[in-house]
């Protein structure tokens, strides 16, 4: 499927500005199939913009993003929906449709976008709901679920599209503390089954547990990257050390 050494997603010299303000400068990243990358860094350093560039929600100014060796070109509208099917994304706000049941929320995109067979999609949706412990909630509406439950549904809604890569942008940031664990546990189980993911989080203990590699960004640049134990125990840069000191974990 992928080109060099199992690389599924390849970011080369990515530059992104809003108006004339540079937000990402020469960001490079190779993600291998099955790898879990966690991106950390201070608020405003460009993490969300970076994820959005990866699945073409943002146009990039310079550089390339390649999925399976093929450049993602935001100017090409047709290939874009294809890209977004292959690169799923879950946000901080779960964005479920309030007037649709949980089951219908999950089945919508595979039916409408991928034009898949209804019975097959339903069977898969129910299986996924079972897996995250929400089968009995299938006919409820989003307002009847807790934040943590809604976020687990949002993850399932991304999974049912069979993405090659999953992007998670601070998916527990809006949750009450007691609901964070149940969502992170789902992500940990996805990592264990070999899902390729790029995760932005401020949950540092989780980052250390789930990551194959940590990317530390500041000011729109990758300042350092490395294995989680090395990064958390002995950051190479003073900026990373200072950032880590702001967390107690
Ligand atoms: P993070 O996710 O690390 O907190 P963001 O990627 O959201 O950072 O933002 C990086 C920078 O880009 C910030 O200075 C932010 O204000 C700016 N920015 C983000 N989105 C936009 C936008 N749509 N228009 C203009 N500036 C933006
Ligand atoms: Mg962000």
Short mmCIF file of C-alpha atoms and ligand atoms in Angstrom, two decimals:
data_model
loop_
_atom_site.label_atom_id
_atom_site.label_comp_id
_atom_site.label_asym_id
_atom_site.label_seq_id
_atom_site.Cartn_x
_atom_site.Cartn_y
_atom_site.Cartn_z
CA UNK A 1 0.00 0.00 0.00
CA UNK A 2 2.54 2.56 1.12
CA UNK A 3 5.78 3.58 -0.50
CA UNK A 4 8.91 3.72 1.61
CA UNK A 5 9.32 1.34 4.56
CA UNK A 6 5.67 1.17 5.47
CA UNK A 7 5.19 4.94 5.58
CA UNK A 8 1.48 5.65 5.25
CA UNK A 9 1.47 9.40 5.84
CA UNK A 10 4.38 11.59 4.85
CA UNK A 11 4.63 15.30 5.61
CA UNK A 12 7.40 17.14 3.79
CA UNK A 13 8.41 20.72 4.52
CA UNK A 14 4.92 21.84 5.40
CA UNK A 15 4.36 25.60 5.70
CA UNK A 16 1.04 27.16 6.64
CA UNK A 17 0.13 30.80 7.22
CA UNK A 18 -3.11 32.53 8.10
CA UNK A 19 -3.08 35.78 6.15
CA UNK A 20 0.57 36.70 6.55
CA UNK A 21 1.08 35.09 9.93
CA UNK A 22 3.12 31.89 9.77
CA UNK A 23 1.55 29.15 11.87
CA UNK A 24 3.50 26.09 10.71
CA UNK A 25 7.10 26.31 9.49
CA UNK A 26 8.88 23.43 7.82
CA UNK A 27 7.07 20.63 9.62
CA UNK A 28 8.24 17.15 8.61
CA UNK A 29 6.78 13.86 9.77
CA UNK A 30 6.69 10.26 8.59
CA UNK A 31 3.98 8.08 10.06
CA UNK A 32 4.32 4.34 9.58
CA UNK A 33 1.43 1.94 9.36
CA UNK A 34 0.38 0.98 12.89
CA UNK A 35 2.31 3.80 14.50
CA UNK A 36 0.82 6.05 17.18
CA UNK A 37 2.19 9.58 17.13
CA UNK A 38 1.29 11.98 19.94
CA UNK A 39 1.75 15.68 19.30
CA UNK A 40 2.18 17.85 22.39
CA UNK A 41 2.96 21.52 22.85
CA UNK A 42 1.64 24.74 24.31
CA UNK A 43 -1.73 26.15 23.36
CA UNK A 44 -1.58 28.06 20.08
CA UNK A 45 1.58 26.34 18.81
CA UNK A 46 -0.18 24.97 15.73
CA UNK A 47 -1.22 21.43 16.71
CA UNK A 48 -4.83 21.65 15.48
CA UNK A 49 -3.79 23.43 12.31
CA UNK A 50 -1.27 20.67 11.68
CA UNK A 51 -3.90 17.93 12.03
CA UNK A 52 -6.27 19.88 9.81
CA UNK A 53 -3.58 20.12 7.13
CA UNK A 54 -3.17 16.34 7.27
CA UNK A 55 -6.69 15.66 6.05
CA UNK A 56 -6.98 18.70 3.83
CA UNK A 57 -9.32 20.71 6.04
CA UNK A 58 -6.74 23.47 5.58
CA UNK A 59 -4.95 24.42 2.42
CA UNK A 60 -1.21 24.37 2.82
CA UNK A 61 1.10 27.09 1.53
CA UNK A 62 4.20 25.05 0.84
CA UNK A 63 5.34 21.48 1.09
CA UNK A 64 3.48 18.23 0.59
CA UNK A 65 1.34 15.78 2.47
CA UNK A 66 1.40 12.30 0.96
CA UNK A 67 -1.03 9.52 1.82
CA UNK A 68 0.12 6.12 0.57
CA UNK A 69 2.68 7.95 -1.54
CA UNK A 70 0.12 10.18 -3.24
CA UNK A 71 0.03 13.93 -2.65
CA UNK A 72 -3.12 15.28 -1.05
CA UNK A 73 -4.07 18.28 -3.09
CA UNK A 74 -6.73 20.49 -1.53
CA UNK A 75 -7.31 22.19 -4.88
CA UNK A 76 -8.64 18.94 -6.25
CA UNK A 77 -12.15 18.70 -4.82
CA UNK A 78 -12.79 15.19 -6.06
CA UNK A 79 -9.86 13.53 -4.33
CA UNK A 80 -10.66 15.38 -1.11
CA UNK A 81 -13.65 13.36 0.01
CA UNK A 82 -11.55 10.32 -0.77
CA UNK A 83 -8.79 11.66 1.50
CA UNK A 84 -11.23 12.35 4.32
CA UNK A 85 -12.55 8.82 4.08
CA UNK A 86 -9.04 7.48 4.47
CA UNK A 87 -8.05 9.91 7.21
CA UNK A 88 -10.70 10.07 9.92
CA UNK A 89 -10.79 12.86 12.46
CA UNK A 90 -12.36 13.28 15.88
CA UNK A 91 -12.57 16.70 17.50
CA UNK A 92 -13.01 18.08 20.99
CA UNK A 93 -16.69 18.80 20.26
CA UNK A 94 -18.36 15.57 19.22
CA UNK A 95 -20.69 17.18 16.65
CA UNK A 96 -23.30 14.46 16.65
CA UNK A 97 -26.53 15.37 14.87
CA UNK A 98 -28.98 16.17 17.70
CA UNK A 99 -32.11 15.07 15.83
CA UNK A 100 -30.74 11.64 14.90
CA UNK A 101 -30.42 8.56 17.08
CA UNK A 102 -26.99 7.26 18.02
CA UNK A 103 -27.32 4.42 15.52
CA UNK A 104 -28.39 6.77 12.71
CA UNK A 105 -25.54 9.16 13.52
CA UNK A 106 -23.09 6.30 13.06
CA UNK A 107 -24.72 4.93 9.89
CA UNK A 108 -25.11 8.25 8.08
CA UNK A 109 -21.71 8.67 6.41
CA UNK A 110 -21.13 5.07 5.34
CA UNK A 111 -24.58 5.09 3.71
CA UNK A 112 -24.54 8.59 2.18
CA UNK A 113 -20.86 9.08 1.40
CA UNK A 114 -19.66 5.56 0.80
CA UNK A 115 -23.00 4.24 -0.52
CA UNK A 116 -22.58 1.02 1.37
CA UNK A 117 -25.19 -1.64 1.89
CA UNK A 118 -27.56 -0.76 4.75
CA UNK A 119 -27.68 -4.16 6.43
CA UNK A 120 -23.91 -4.49 6.43
CA UNK A 121 -23.44 -1.00 7.84
CA UNK A 122 -26.03 -1.60 10.53
CA UNK A 123 -24.40 -4.85 11.59
CA UNK A 124 -21.02 -3.14 11.84
CA UNK A 125 -22.46 -0.14 13.72
CA UNK A 126 -24.07 -2.44 16.29
CA UNK A 127 -20.87 -4.42 16.68
CA UNK A 128 -18.89 -1.23 17.27
CA UNK A 129 -21.46 0.03 19.78
CA UNK A 130 -21.25 -3.28 21.59
CA UNK A 131 -17.50 -2.97 21.71
CA UNK A 132 -17.59 0.43 23.41
CA UNK A 133 -20.34 -0.66 25.77
CA UNK A 134 -23.10 1.52 24.29
CA UNK A 135 -25.23 -1.05 22.47
CA UNK A 136 -28.20 -0.41 24.75
CA UNK A 137 -28.03 3.31 23.89
CA UNK A 138 -28.40 2.82 20.14
CA UNK A 139 -31.90 4.28 19.88
CA UNK A 140 -31.27 7.25 22.17
CA UNK A 141 -30.56 10.79 21.05
CA UNK A 142 -27.24 12.52 21.72
CA UNK A 143 -28.75 14.73 24.46
CA UNK A 144 -29.52 11.60 26.48
CA UNK A 145 -25.84 10.61 26.62
CA UNK A 146 -23.02 11.92 28.78
CA UNK A 147 -20.10 13.77 27.22
CA UNK A 148 -17.87 10.72 27.52
CA UNK A 149 -20.47 8.50 25.88
CA UNK A 150 -20.95 10.99 23.05
CA UNK A 151 -17.23 11.15 22.44
CA UNK A 152 -17.05 7.34 22.27
CA UNK A 153 -19.85 7.45 19.68
CA UNK A 154 -17.85 10.06 17.74
CA UNK A 155 -14.89 7.67 17.66
CA UNK A 156 -17.11 4.86 16.37
CA UNK A 157 -18.54 7.18 13.74
CA UNK A 158 -14.99 7.73 12.47
CA UNK A 159 -14.07 4.02 12.67
CA UNK A 160 -17.01 2.81 10.63
CA UNK A 161 -15.56 4.64 7.60
CA UNK A 162 -12.54 2.27 7.77
CA UNK A 163 -9.93 5.05 7.80
CA UNK A 164 -6.28 4.21 7.26
CA UNK A 165 -5.27 6.93 9.70
CA UNK A 166 -7.19 8.40 12.62
CA UNK A 167 -6.54 11.97 13.81
CA UNK A 168 -7.68 12.85 17.35
CA UNK A 169 -7.61 16.49 18.40
CA UNK A 170 -7.88 16.92 22.19
CA UNK A 171 -10.86 14.62 22.31
CA UNK A 172 -11.05 14.65 26.11
CA UNK A 173 -10.43 18.36 26.64
CA UNK A 174 -14.11 19.26 27.07
CA UNK A 175 -14.99 16.30 29.29
CA UNK A 176 -15.51 16.18 33.03
CA UNK A 177 -12.56 14.42 34.64
CA UNK A 178 -14.51 11.27 35.51
CA UNK A 179 -15.30 10.73 31.82
CA UNK A 180 -11.79 11.15 30.48
CA UNK A 181 -10.70 7.62 31.35
CA UNK A 182 -13.47 5.81 29.46
CA UNK A 183 -12.59 7.71 26.27
CA UNK A 184 -8.83 7.25 26.63
CA UNK A 185 -9.37 3.52 27.23
CA UNK A 186 -11.09 3.24 23.85
CA UNK A 187 -8.10 4.98 22.23
CA UNK A 188 -5.66 2.68 24.03
CA UNK A 189 -7.54 -0.36 22.74
CA UNK A 190 -7.36 1.04 19.19
CA UNK A 191 -3.61 1.48 19.58
CA UNK A 192 -3.29 -2.12 20.78
CA UNK A 193 -5.06 -3.42 17.70
CA UNK A 194 -2.55 -1.61 15.50
CA UNK A 195 -4.47 1.45 14.35
CA UNK A 196 -2.40 4.23 12.83
CA UNK A 197 -3.13 7.42 14.78
CA UNK A 198 -1.92 10.99 15.20
CA UNK A 199 -3.15 12.25 18.55
CA UNK A 200 -3.07 15.73 20.07
CA UNK A 201 -3.59 15.63 23.83
CA UNK A 202 -2.75 17.38 27.08
CA UNK A 203 -3.12 14.12 29.02
CA UNK A 204 0.57 13.46 29.53
CA UNK A 205 0.33 10.11 31.33
CA UNK A 206 -1.90 8.88 28.51
CA UNK A 207 0.51 10.29 25.91
CA UNK A 208 3.35 8.37 27.45
CA UNK A 209 1.32 5.15 27.59
CA UNK A 210 -0.12 5.25 24.09
CA UNK A 211 2.62 6.83 21.95
CA UNK A 212 5.23 5.11 19.87
CA UNK A 213 6.70 8.56 19.27
CA UNK A 214 6.18 11.99 20.78
CA UNK A 215 6.37 15.14 18.68
CA UNK A 216 6.89 18.34 20.66
CA UNK A 217 5.87 21.50 18.84
CA UNK A 218 6.31 25.13 19.77
CA UNK A 219 5.79 28.23 17.65
CA UNK A 220 4.72 26.22 14.62
CA UNK A 221 7.85 24.10 14.52
CA UNK A 222 8.75 20.60 15.61
CA UNK A 223 11.24 21.30 18.39
CA UNK A 224 12.00 17.71 19.24
CA UNK A 225 10.72 14.20 18.80
CA UNK A 226 11.50 10.85 20.30
CA UNK A 227 10.39 7.78 22.17
CA UNK A 228 7.99 8.63 25.01
CA UNK A 229 10.18 7.48 27.90
CA UNK A 230 13.15 9.42 26.61
CA UNK A 231 11.05 12.52 25.96
CA UNK A 232 9.34 12.57 29.34
CA UNK A 233 12.36 11.51 31.42
CA UNK A 234 15.00 13.60 29.72
CA UNK A 235 13.76 16.11 27.17
CA UNK A 236 16.53 17.29 24.88
CA UNK A 237 15.49 20.91 24.71
CA UNK A 238 14.97 23.50 27.38
CA UNK A 239 11.61 24.42 25.82
CA UNK A 240 10.29 20.88 26.15
CA UNK A 241 11.56 20.67 29.73
CA UNK A 242 9.81 23.93 30.57
CA UNK A 243 6.60 22.72 28.92
CA UNK A 244 6.64 19.44 30.85
CA UNK A 245 7.16 21.26 34.15
CA UNK A 246 3.72 22.84 33.75
CA UNK A 247 2.13 19.40 34.16
CA UNK A 248 1.98 17.35 37.31
CA UNK A 249 1.68 13.68 36.46
P1 LIG B 1 -3.14 24.68 18.97
O1 LIG B 1 -4.07 23.65 18.44
O2 LIG B 1 -1.74 24.18 19.17
O3 LIG B 1 -3.64 25.34 20.22
P2 LIG B 1 -3.89 26.12 16.56
O4 LIG B 1 -3.44 25.28 15.43
O5 LIG B 1 -5.33 26.09 16.90
O6 LIG B 1 -3.00 25.82 17.86
O7 LIG B 1 -3.51 27.63 16.28
C1 LIG B 1 -2.21 28.02 15.89
C2 LIG B 1 -2.21 29.49 15.58
O8 LIG B 1 -2.95 29.75 14.42
C3 LIG B 1 -2.81 30.34 16.69
O9 LIG B 1 -2.07 31.52 16.78
C4 LIG B 1 -4.19 30.62 16.17
O10 LIG B 1 -4.68 31.82 16.65
C5 LIG B 1 -3.99 30.67 14.67
N1 LIG B 1 -5.16 30.24 13.90
C6 LIG B 1 -5.74 29.03 13.97
N2 LIG B 1 -6.77 28.94 13.10
C7 LIG B 1 -6.85 30.14 12.48
C8 LIG B 1 -7.71 30.69 11.47
N3 LIG B 1 -8.69 29.96 10.92
N4 LIG B 1 -7.48 31.96 11.08
C9 LIG B 1 -6.48 32.69 11.60
N5 LIG B 1 -5.63 32.24 12.56
C10 LIG B 1 -5.81 30.98 13.00
MG1 LIG B 2 -5.83 22.88 19.22
#
